Amino acid sequence: MAIEVFNRYESKYLLTDEQYAHFYNDLLKYMELDAYNKKHEYYSISNLYFDTPQDSLIRASLSKPKYKEKLRLRAYGIPEENAKVYLEIKKKVFGLVNKRRTALKLDEAYEFVRSGQAPELADYMNKQVVEEIKYFLRVYDLEPKVYLAYERKALFDKNSRDLRITFDTNIRSRRYDLKLEQGDYGELLVKDGRWLMEVKAEKTVPLWLSQLLCEHGLYRTGFSKYGNEFRHLVRTTNLNYQTERILVPGTDFNPSIEQDKTIIERERVLYA
């Protein structure tokens, strides 16, 4: 069963093909491929990110707050109509990433986000996470914004499942045809073919990994797939949010303050 709730620290690195090949080979002394990658070289992950009409979630995220959150729908490969997918809340608090997700059928997930009404509980759902997403959807008035997909190779530490390293390549996106089942296509987000490596650890990384990163001259970067896609959108369109105040999760989005107003209404007031 897939892990549905976890806390961990994540750090990211961008690697050239040559850096990836050398580093990956050295990692195999300490790590092993996850169960799926032992049979397949890569697995495809497709995501649908949701945001407010004014893109408040990603704009808040790019302002580098101490706390940020987002909602996405994830599938492995291209899902069929009644396939099982995962609706996920991902939060980051002072560098600690908390991910909570529940399995849903594809049409249940779409309707849940569209209406804010939770589906009838089934044995494949995580009841607690369904309630948390229901609250999230009460706070934010969300709509599908961007499709992001990539090929992934993942490894676990041979001695501890607390350490996981993933390599993502062929990262692609689109802001049209925003349905996971419509197919796997889009424009390349990283055009020079570099690999995005993510180190995911529940505690600190082991000494051997720190030494290996140093030996290969690899340094952390702040790369975010959704964030970089949004920056590209701003650069290539007439979007101009520079003079607008960013909505702050927990204050502007606190439903206890203005129970009678939706986020759309609050956005209209703030951005008028």
C-alpha positions as a Markdown table, in Angstrom:
| # | Residue | x | y | z |
|---|---|---|---|---|
| 1 | Met | 0.0 | 0.0 | 0.0 |
| 2 | Ala | 1.3 | 3.4 | -0.9 |
| 3 | Ile | 2.4 | 5.7 | 2.0 |
| 4 | Glu | -0.4 | 8.2 | 2.6 |
| 5 | Val | 1.0 | 10.4 | 5.3 |
| 6 | Phe | 4.6 | 11.4 | 6.0 |
| 7 | Asn | 7.0 | 14.1 | 7.1 |
| 8 | Arg | 10.4 | 14.6 | 5.6 |
| 9 | Tyr | 13.0 | 17.1 | 4.6 |
| 10 | Glu | 13.6 | 17.5 | 0.9 |
| 11 | Ser | 16.5 | 19.0 | -1.0 |
| 12 | Lys | 16.8 | 19.4 | -4.8 |
| 13 | Tyr | 19.7 | 19.4 | -7.3 |
| 14 | Leu | 19.8 | 19.9 | -11.0 |
| 15 | Leu | 22.2 | 17.5 | -12.8 |
| 16 | Thr | 23.5 | 17.3 | -16.3 |
| 17 | Asp | 23.4 | 13.9 | -18.1 |
| 18 | Glu | 27.1 | 13.3 | -17.2 |
| 19 | Gln | 26.6 | 14.3 | -13.6 |
| 20 | Tyr | 23.6 | 12.0 | -13.3 |
| 21 | Ala | 25.4 | 9.0 | -14.8 |
| 22 | His | 28.4 | 9.3 | -12.5 |
| 23 | Phe | 26.4 | 10.1 | -9.3 |
| 24 | Tyr | 23.8 | 7.4 | -9.9 |
| 25 | Asn | 26.5 | 4.7 | -10.4 |
| 26 | Asp | 28.2 | 5.7 | -7.1 |
| 27 | Leu | 24.8 | 5.7 | -5.3 |
| 28 | Leu | 24.3 | 2.1 | -6.1 |
| 29 | Lys | 27.0 | 1.2 | -3.5 |
| 30 | Tyr | 24.6 | 2.4 | -0.8 |
| 31 | Met | 21.1 | 2.4 | -2.4 |
| 32 | Glu | 18.8 | 0.1 | -4.3 |
| 33 | Leu | 16.1 | 0.7 | -6.8 |
| 34 | Asp | 12.5 | 0.7 | -5.5 |
| 35 | Ala | 10.3 | -2.3 | -6.4 |
| 36 | Tyr | 8.8 | -0.8 | -9.6 |
| 37 | Asn | 12.2 | 0.4 | -11.0 |
| 38 | Lys | 13.7 | -3.1 | -10.5 |
| 39 | Lys | 11.4 | -4.2 | -13.3 |
| 40 | His | 11.1 | -1.0 | -15.3 |
| 41 | Glu | 13.8 | 1.6 | -16.0 |
| 42 | Tyr | 11.4 | 4.5 | -15.3 |
| 43 | Tyr | 7.8 | 5.1 | -14.2 |
| 44 | Ser | 5.7 | 8.0 | -15.5 |
| 45 | Ile | 4.0 | 10.4 | -13.0 |
| 46 | Ser | 1.4 | 12.8 | -14.1 |
| 47 | Asn | 0.0 | 15.6 | -11.9 |
| 48 | Leu | -2.8 | 18.1 | -12.1 |
| 49 | Tyr | -2.1 | 21.2 | -9.9 |
| 50 | Phe | -5.0 | 23.3 | -8.5 |
| 51 | Asp | -5.0 | 26.9 | -7.7 |
| 52 | Thr | -7.3 | 29.9 | -7.2 |
| 53 | Pro | -8.3 | 32.1 | -10.1 |
| 54 | Gln | -5.6 | 34.6 | -9.1 |
| 55 | Asp | -3.0 | 31.8 | -8.6 |
| 56 | Ser | -2.7 | 32.7 | -5.0 |
| 57 | Leu | -1.2 | 29.4 | -3.9 |
| 58 | Ile | 1.8 | 29.4 | -6.2 |
| 59 | Arg | 2.3 | 33.1 | -5.8 |
| 60 | Ala | 2.4 | 32.7 | -2.0 |
| 61 | Ser | 4.8 | 29.8 | -2.5 |
| 62 | Leu | 7.2 | 31.8 | -4.6 |
| 63 | Ser | 7.4 | 34.5 | -2.0 |
| 64 | Lys | 9.2 | 31.9 | 0.2 |
| 65 | Pro | 7.0 | 32.0 | 3.3 |
| 66 | Lys | 7.7 | 29.9 | 6.4 |
| 67 | Tyr | 4.5 | 28.0 | 5.6 |
| 68 | Lys | 3.0 | 27.0 | 2.3 |
| 69 | Glu | 0.6 | 24.5 | 0.9 |
| 70 | Lys | -0.8 | 23.1 | -2.3 |
| 71 | Leu | -3.2 | 20.6 | -3.7 |
| 72 | Arg | -2.6 | 18.2 | -6.6 |
| 73 | Leu | -4.0 | 15.1 | -8.2 |
| 74 | Arg | -1.5 | 12.5 | -9.0 |
| 75 | Ala | -1.6 | 9.4 | -11.3 |
| 76 | Tyr | 1.0 | 6.9 | -12.3 |
| 77 | Gly | 0.9 | 6.8 | -16.1 |
| 78 | Ile | -2.2 | 7.9 | -18.0 |
| 79 | Pro | -5.3 | 6.9 | -15.9 |
| 80 | Glu | -8.4 | 5.4 | -17.4 |
| 81 | Glu | -11.8 | 6.8 | -16.5 |
| 82 | Asn | -12.3 | 4.8 | -13.3 |
| 83 | Ala | -8.7 | 4.4 | -12.4 |
| 84 | Lys | -7.4 | 5.0 | -8.9 |
| 85 | Val | -5.5 | 8.3 | -8.4 |
| 86 | Tyr | -4.3 | 10.2 | -5.4 |
| 87 | Leu | -5.5 | 13.6 | -4.2 |
| 88 | Glu | -2.7 | 15.1 | -2.2 |
| 89 | Ile | -2.2 | 18.1 | 0.2 |
| 90 | Lys | 1.5 | 19.0 | 0.4 |
| 91 | Lys | 2.6 | 21.5 | 3.1 |
| 92 | Lys | 6.0 | 22.9 | 4.0 |
| 93 | Val | 6.6 | 24.3 | 7.4 |
| 94 | Phe | 10.1 | 25.7 | 8.2 |
| 95 | Gly | 11.6 | 23.3 | 5.7 |
| 96 | Leu | 9.7 | 20.2 | 6.8 |
| 97 | Val | 7.5 | 18.7 | 4.1 |
| 98 | Asn | 4.2 | 17.1 | 5.2 |
| 99 | Lys | 2.3 | 15.1 | 2.5 |
| 100 | Arg | -1.1 | 13.7 | 3.0 |
| 101 | Arg | -3.0 | 11.9 | 0.4 |
| 102 | Thr | -6.0 | 9.7 | -0.2 |
| 103 | Ala | -6.8 | 7.3 | -3.0 |
| 104 | Leu | -9.9 | 8.2 | -5.1 |
| 105 | Lys | -11.4 | 7.2 | -8.4 |
| 106 | Leu | -10.6 | 9.7 | -11.0 |
| 107 | Asp | -14.2 | 11.0 | -11.4 |
| 108 | Glu | -14.6 | 11.2 | -7.6 |
| 109 | Ala | -11.5 | 13.4 | -7.4 |
| 110 | Tyr | -12.6 | 15.8 | -10.1 |
| 111 | Glu | -16.0 | 16.2 | -8.5 |
| 112 | Phe | -14.6 | 16.6 | -5.0 |
| 113 | Val | -12.4 | 19.5 | -6.1 |
| 114 | Arg | -15.1 | 21.0 | -8.3 |
| 115 | Ser | -17.9 | 20.9 | -5.7 |
| 116 | Gly | -16.1 | 20.8 | -2.4 |
| 117 | Gln | -18.4 | 17.9 | -1.4 |
| 118 | Ala | -16.5 | 14.8 | -0.2 |
| 119 | Pro | -17.4 | 11.5 | -2.0 |
| 120 | Glu | -19.1 | 8.7 | -0.1 |
| 121 | Leu | -16.4 | 7.0 | 1.9 |
| 122 | Ala | -15.0 | 3.7 | 0.5 |
| 123 | Asp | -12.4 | 1.3 | 1.9 |
| 124 | Tyr | -9.6 | 2.6 | -0.4 |
| 125 | Met | -9.9 | 6.2 | 1.0 |
| 126 | Asn | -8.2 | 7.7 | 3.9 |
| 127 | Lys | -11.0 | 9.2 | 6.0 |
| 128 | Gln | -8.9 | 11.7 | 7.9 |
| 129 | Val | -7.2 | 13.0 | 4.7 |
| 130 | Val | -10.6 | 13.3 | 3.0 |
| 131 | Glu | -11.8 | 15.6 | 5.8 |
| 132 | Glu | -8.6 | 17.7 | 5.6 |
| 133 | Ile | -9.0 | 18.1 | 1.8 |
| 134 | Lys | -12.7 | 19.0 | 2.4 |
| 135 | Tyr | -11.5 | 21.8 | 4.7 |
| 136 | Phe | -8.8 | 22.9 | 2.3 |
| 137 | Leu | -11.5 | 23.2 | -0.4 |
| 138 | Arg | -13.6 | 25.3 | 1.9 |
| 139 | Val | -10.7 | 27.7 | 2.4 |
| 140 | Tyr | -9.6 | 27.9 | -1.2 |
| 141 | Asp | -11.8 | 28.1 | -4.3 |
| 142 | Leu | -9.7 | 26.0 | -6.6 |
| 143 | Glu | -9.6 | 25.1 | -10.3 |
| 144 | Pro | -7.2 | 23.0 | -12.4 |
| 145 | Lys | -4.3 | 25.2 | -13.5 |
| 146 | Val | -1.5 | 23.1 | -14.9 |
| 147 | Tyr | -0.6 | 19.6 | -15.9 |
| 148 | Leu | 2.9 | 18.4 | -15.0 |
| 149 | Ala | 4.4 | 15.0 | -15.9 |
| 150 | Tyr | 7.8 | 13.4 | -15.9 |
| 151 | Glu | 9.7 | 10.1 | -15.8 |
| 152 | Arg | 11.1 | 9.0 | -12.5 |
| 153 | Lys | 13.7 | 6.6 | -11.2 |
| 154 | Ala | 13.7 | 6.1 | -7.4 |
| 155 | Leu | 16.1 | 4.5 | -4.9 |
| 156 | Phe | 16.0 | 3.6 | -1.2 |
| 157 | Asp | 18.9 | 3.4 | 1.2 |
| 158 | Lys | 19.8 | -0.3 | 1.6 |
| 159 | Asn | 19.9 | 0.1 | 5.4 |
| 160 | Ser | 17.0 | 2.5 | 6.0 |
| 161 | Arg | 13.7 | 3.2 | 4.2 |
| 162 | Asp | 13.9 | 6.7 | 5.7 |
| 163 | Leu | 16.2 | 7.9 | 2.9 |
| 164 | Arg | 14.9 | 8.0 | -0.7 |
| 165 | Ile | 16.4 | 9.7 | -3.7 |
| 166 | Thr | 14.5 | 10.3 | -6.9 |
| 167 | Phe | 15.6 | 11.4 | -10.4 |
| 168 | Asp | 13.0 | 13.1 | -12.6 |
| 169 | Thr | 13.6 | 13.7 | -16.3 |
| 170 | Asn | 11.6 | 14.9 | -19.4 |
| 171 | Ile | 9.6 | 17.2 | -17.2 |
| 172 | Arg | 6.7 | 18.6 | -19.3 |
| 173 | Ser | 3.7 | 20.8 | -18.7 |
| 174 | Arg | 0.6 | 22.2 | -20.3 |
| 175 | Arg | -2.1 | 24.7 | -19.4 |
| 176 | Tyr | -4.7 | 23.3 | -21.7 |
| 177 | Asp | -6.5 | 19.9 | -21.8 |
| 178 | Leu | -6.4 | 19.8 | -18.0 |
| 179 | Lys | -7.6 | 16.3 | -17.6 |
| 180 | Leu | -5.1 | 13.5 | -16.6 |
| 181 | Glu | -6.8 | 11.0 | -18.9 |
| 182 | Gln | -6.4 | 13.1 | -22.0 |
| 183 | Gly | -2.9 | 12.0 | -22.5 |
| 184 | Asp | 0.7 | 12.6 | -21.8 |
| 185 | Tyr | 2.0 | 15.6 | -23.7 |
| 186 | Gly | 3.1 | 19.1 | -23.1 |
| 187 | Glu | 6.1 | 21.5 | -23.5 |
| 188 | Leu | 9.4 | 20.7 | -21.9 |
| 189 | Leu | 10.0 | 22.6 | -18.7 |
| 190 | Val | 13.7 | 22.0 | -18.5 |
| 191 | Lys | 14.9 | 22.4 | -22.1 |
| 192 | Asp | 18.5 | 21.4 | -21.7 |
| 193 | Gly | 17.5 | 17.9 | -20.6 |
| 194 | Arg | 18.9 | 18.2 | -17.0 |
| 195 | Trp | 17.8 | 15.8 | -14.3 |
| 196 | Leu | 16.0 | 16.9 | -11.2 |
| 197 | Met | 17.3 | 15.0 | -8.2 |
| 198 | Glu | 15.4 | 15.1 | -4.9 |
| 199 | Val | 16.9 | 13.8 | -1.6 |
| 200 | Lys | 14.1 | 12.9 | 0.8 |
| 201 | Ala | 15.0 | 12.1 | 4.4 |
| 202 | Glu | 12.9 | 11.8 | 7.5 |
| 203 | Lys | 15.9 | 13.0 | 9.6 |
| 204 | Thr | 19.4 | 14.0 | 8.6 |
| 205 | Val | 21.1 | 12.6 | 5.5 |
| 206 | Pro | 23.9 | 10.0 | 6.2 |
| 207 | Leu | 27.5 | 11.1 | 6.2 |
| 208 | Trp | 28.3 | 9.0 | 3.1 |
| 209 | Leu | 25.7 | 10.9 | 1.1 |
| 210 | Ser | 27.1 | 14.3 | 2.2 |
| 211 | Gln | 30.6 | 13.2 | 1.2 |
| 212 | Leu | 29.3 | 11.9 | -2.1 |
| 213 | Leu | 27.5 | 15.1 | -2.9 |
| 214 | Cys | 30.7 | 17.0 | -2.1 |
| 215 | Glu | 32.9 | 14.7 | -4.2 |
| 216 | His | 30.6 | 15.3 | -7.2 |
| 217 | Gly | 30.3 | 19.0 | -6.7 |
| 218 | Leu | 26.5 | 18.9 | -6.4 |
| 219 | Tyr | 24.8 | 21.8 | -4.6 |
| 220 | Arg | 21.2 | 22.4 | -3.6 |
| 221 | Thr | 18.9 | 24.4 | -5.7 |
| 222 | Gly | 15.4 | 25.9 | -5.1 |
| 223 | Phe | 13.9 | 24.3 | -8.2 |
| 224 | Ser | 10.1 | 23.8 | -8.0 |
| 225 | Lys | 8.3 | 22.3 | -10.9 |
| 226 | Tyr | 5.1 | 24.2 | -10.5 |
| 227 | Gly | 7.0 | 27.3 | -9.4 |
| 228 | Asn | 9.2 | 27.3 | -12.5 |
| 229 | Glu | 6.3 | 26.6 | -14.8 |
| 230 | Phe | 4.5 | 29.6 | -13.3 |
| 231 | Arg | 7.6 | 31.8 | -13.7 |
| 232 | His | 7.7 | 30.8 | -17.3 |
| 233 | Leu | 4.0 | 31.7 | -17.7 |
| 234 | Val | 4.6 | 35.1 | -16.3 |
| 235 | Arg | 7.7 | 35.7 | -18.6 |
| 236 | Thr | 5.8 | 34.7 | -21.7 |
| 237 | Thr | 2.4 | 36.3 | -21.1 |
| 238 | Asn | 1.1 | 39.6 | -20.0 |
| 239 | Leu | 0.6 | 38.5 | -16.4 |
| 240 | Asn | 1.9 | 41.1 | -14.0 |
| 241 | Tyr | 1.5 | 40.5 | -10.3 |
| 242 | Gln | 4.4 | 42.6 | -9.2 |
| 243 | Thr | 2.4 | 45.4 | -7.6 |
| 244 | Glu | -0.3 | 43.2 | -6.1 |
| 245 | Arg | -0.2 | 42.0 | -2.5 |
| 246 | Ile | 0.1 | 38.2 | -2.1 |
| 247 | Leu | -2.6 | 36.6 | -0.2 |
| 248 | Val | -1.4 | 35.0 | 3.0 |
| 249 | Pro | -2.5 | 31.5 | 4.0 |
| 250 | Gly | -4.0 | 31.5 | 7.5 |
| 251 | Thr | -5.1 | 35.2 | 7.4 |
| 252 | Asp | -6.6 | 36.2 | 4.1 |
| 253 | Phe | -7.7 | 32.6 | 3.6 |
| 254 | Asn | -9.0 | 32.0 | 7.1 |
| 255 | Pro | -12.7 | 31.2 | 6.7 |
| 256 | Ser | -13.4 | 32.1 | 10.3 |
| 257 | Ile | -12.8 | 35.7 | 9.4 |
| 258 | Glu | -15.2 | 36.0 | 6.5 |
| 259 | Gln | -17.5 | 33.0 | 6.5 |
| 260 | Asp | -19.8 | 34.6 | 4.0 |
| 261 | Lys | -17.2 | 35.3 | 1.3 |
| 262 | Thr | -15.6 | 32.9 | -1.1 |
| 263 | Ile | -11.9 | 33.2 | -2.0 |
| 264 | Ile | -13.0 | 34.6 | -5.3 |
| 265 | Glu | -14.8 | 37.4 | -3.6 |
| 266 | Arg | -11.9 | 38.1 | -1.3 |
| 267 | Glu | -9.5 | 38.1 | -4.2 |
| 268 | Arg | -11.6 | 40.6 | -6.1 |
| 269 | Val | -11.5 | 42.9 | -3.1 |
| 270 | Leu | -7.8 | 42.6 | -2.6 |
| 271 | Tyr | -6.9 | 42.9 | -6.2 |
| 272 | Ala | -9.3 | 45.6 | -7.2 |
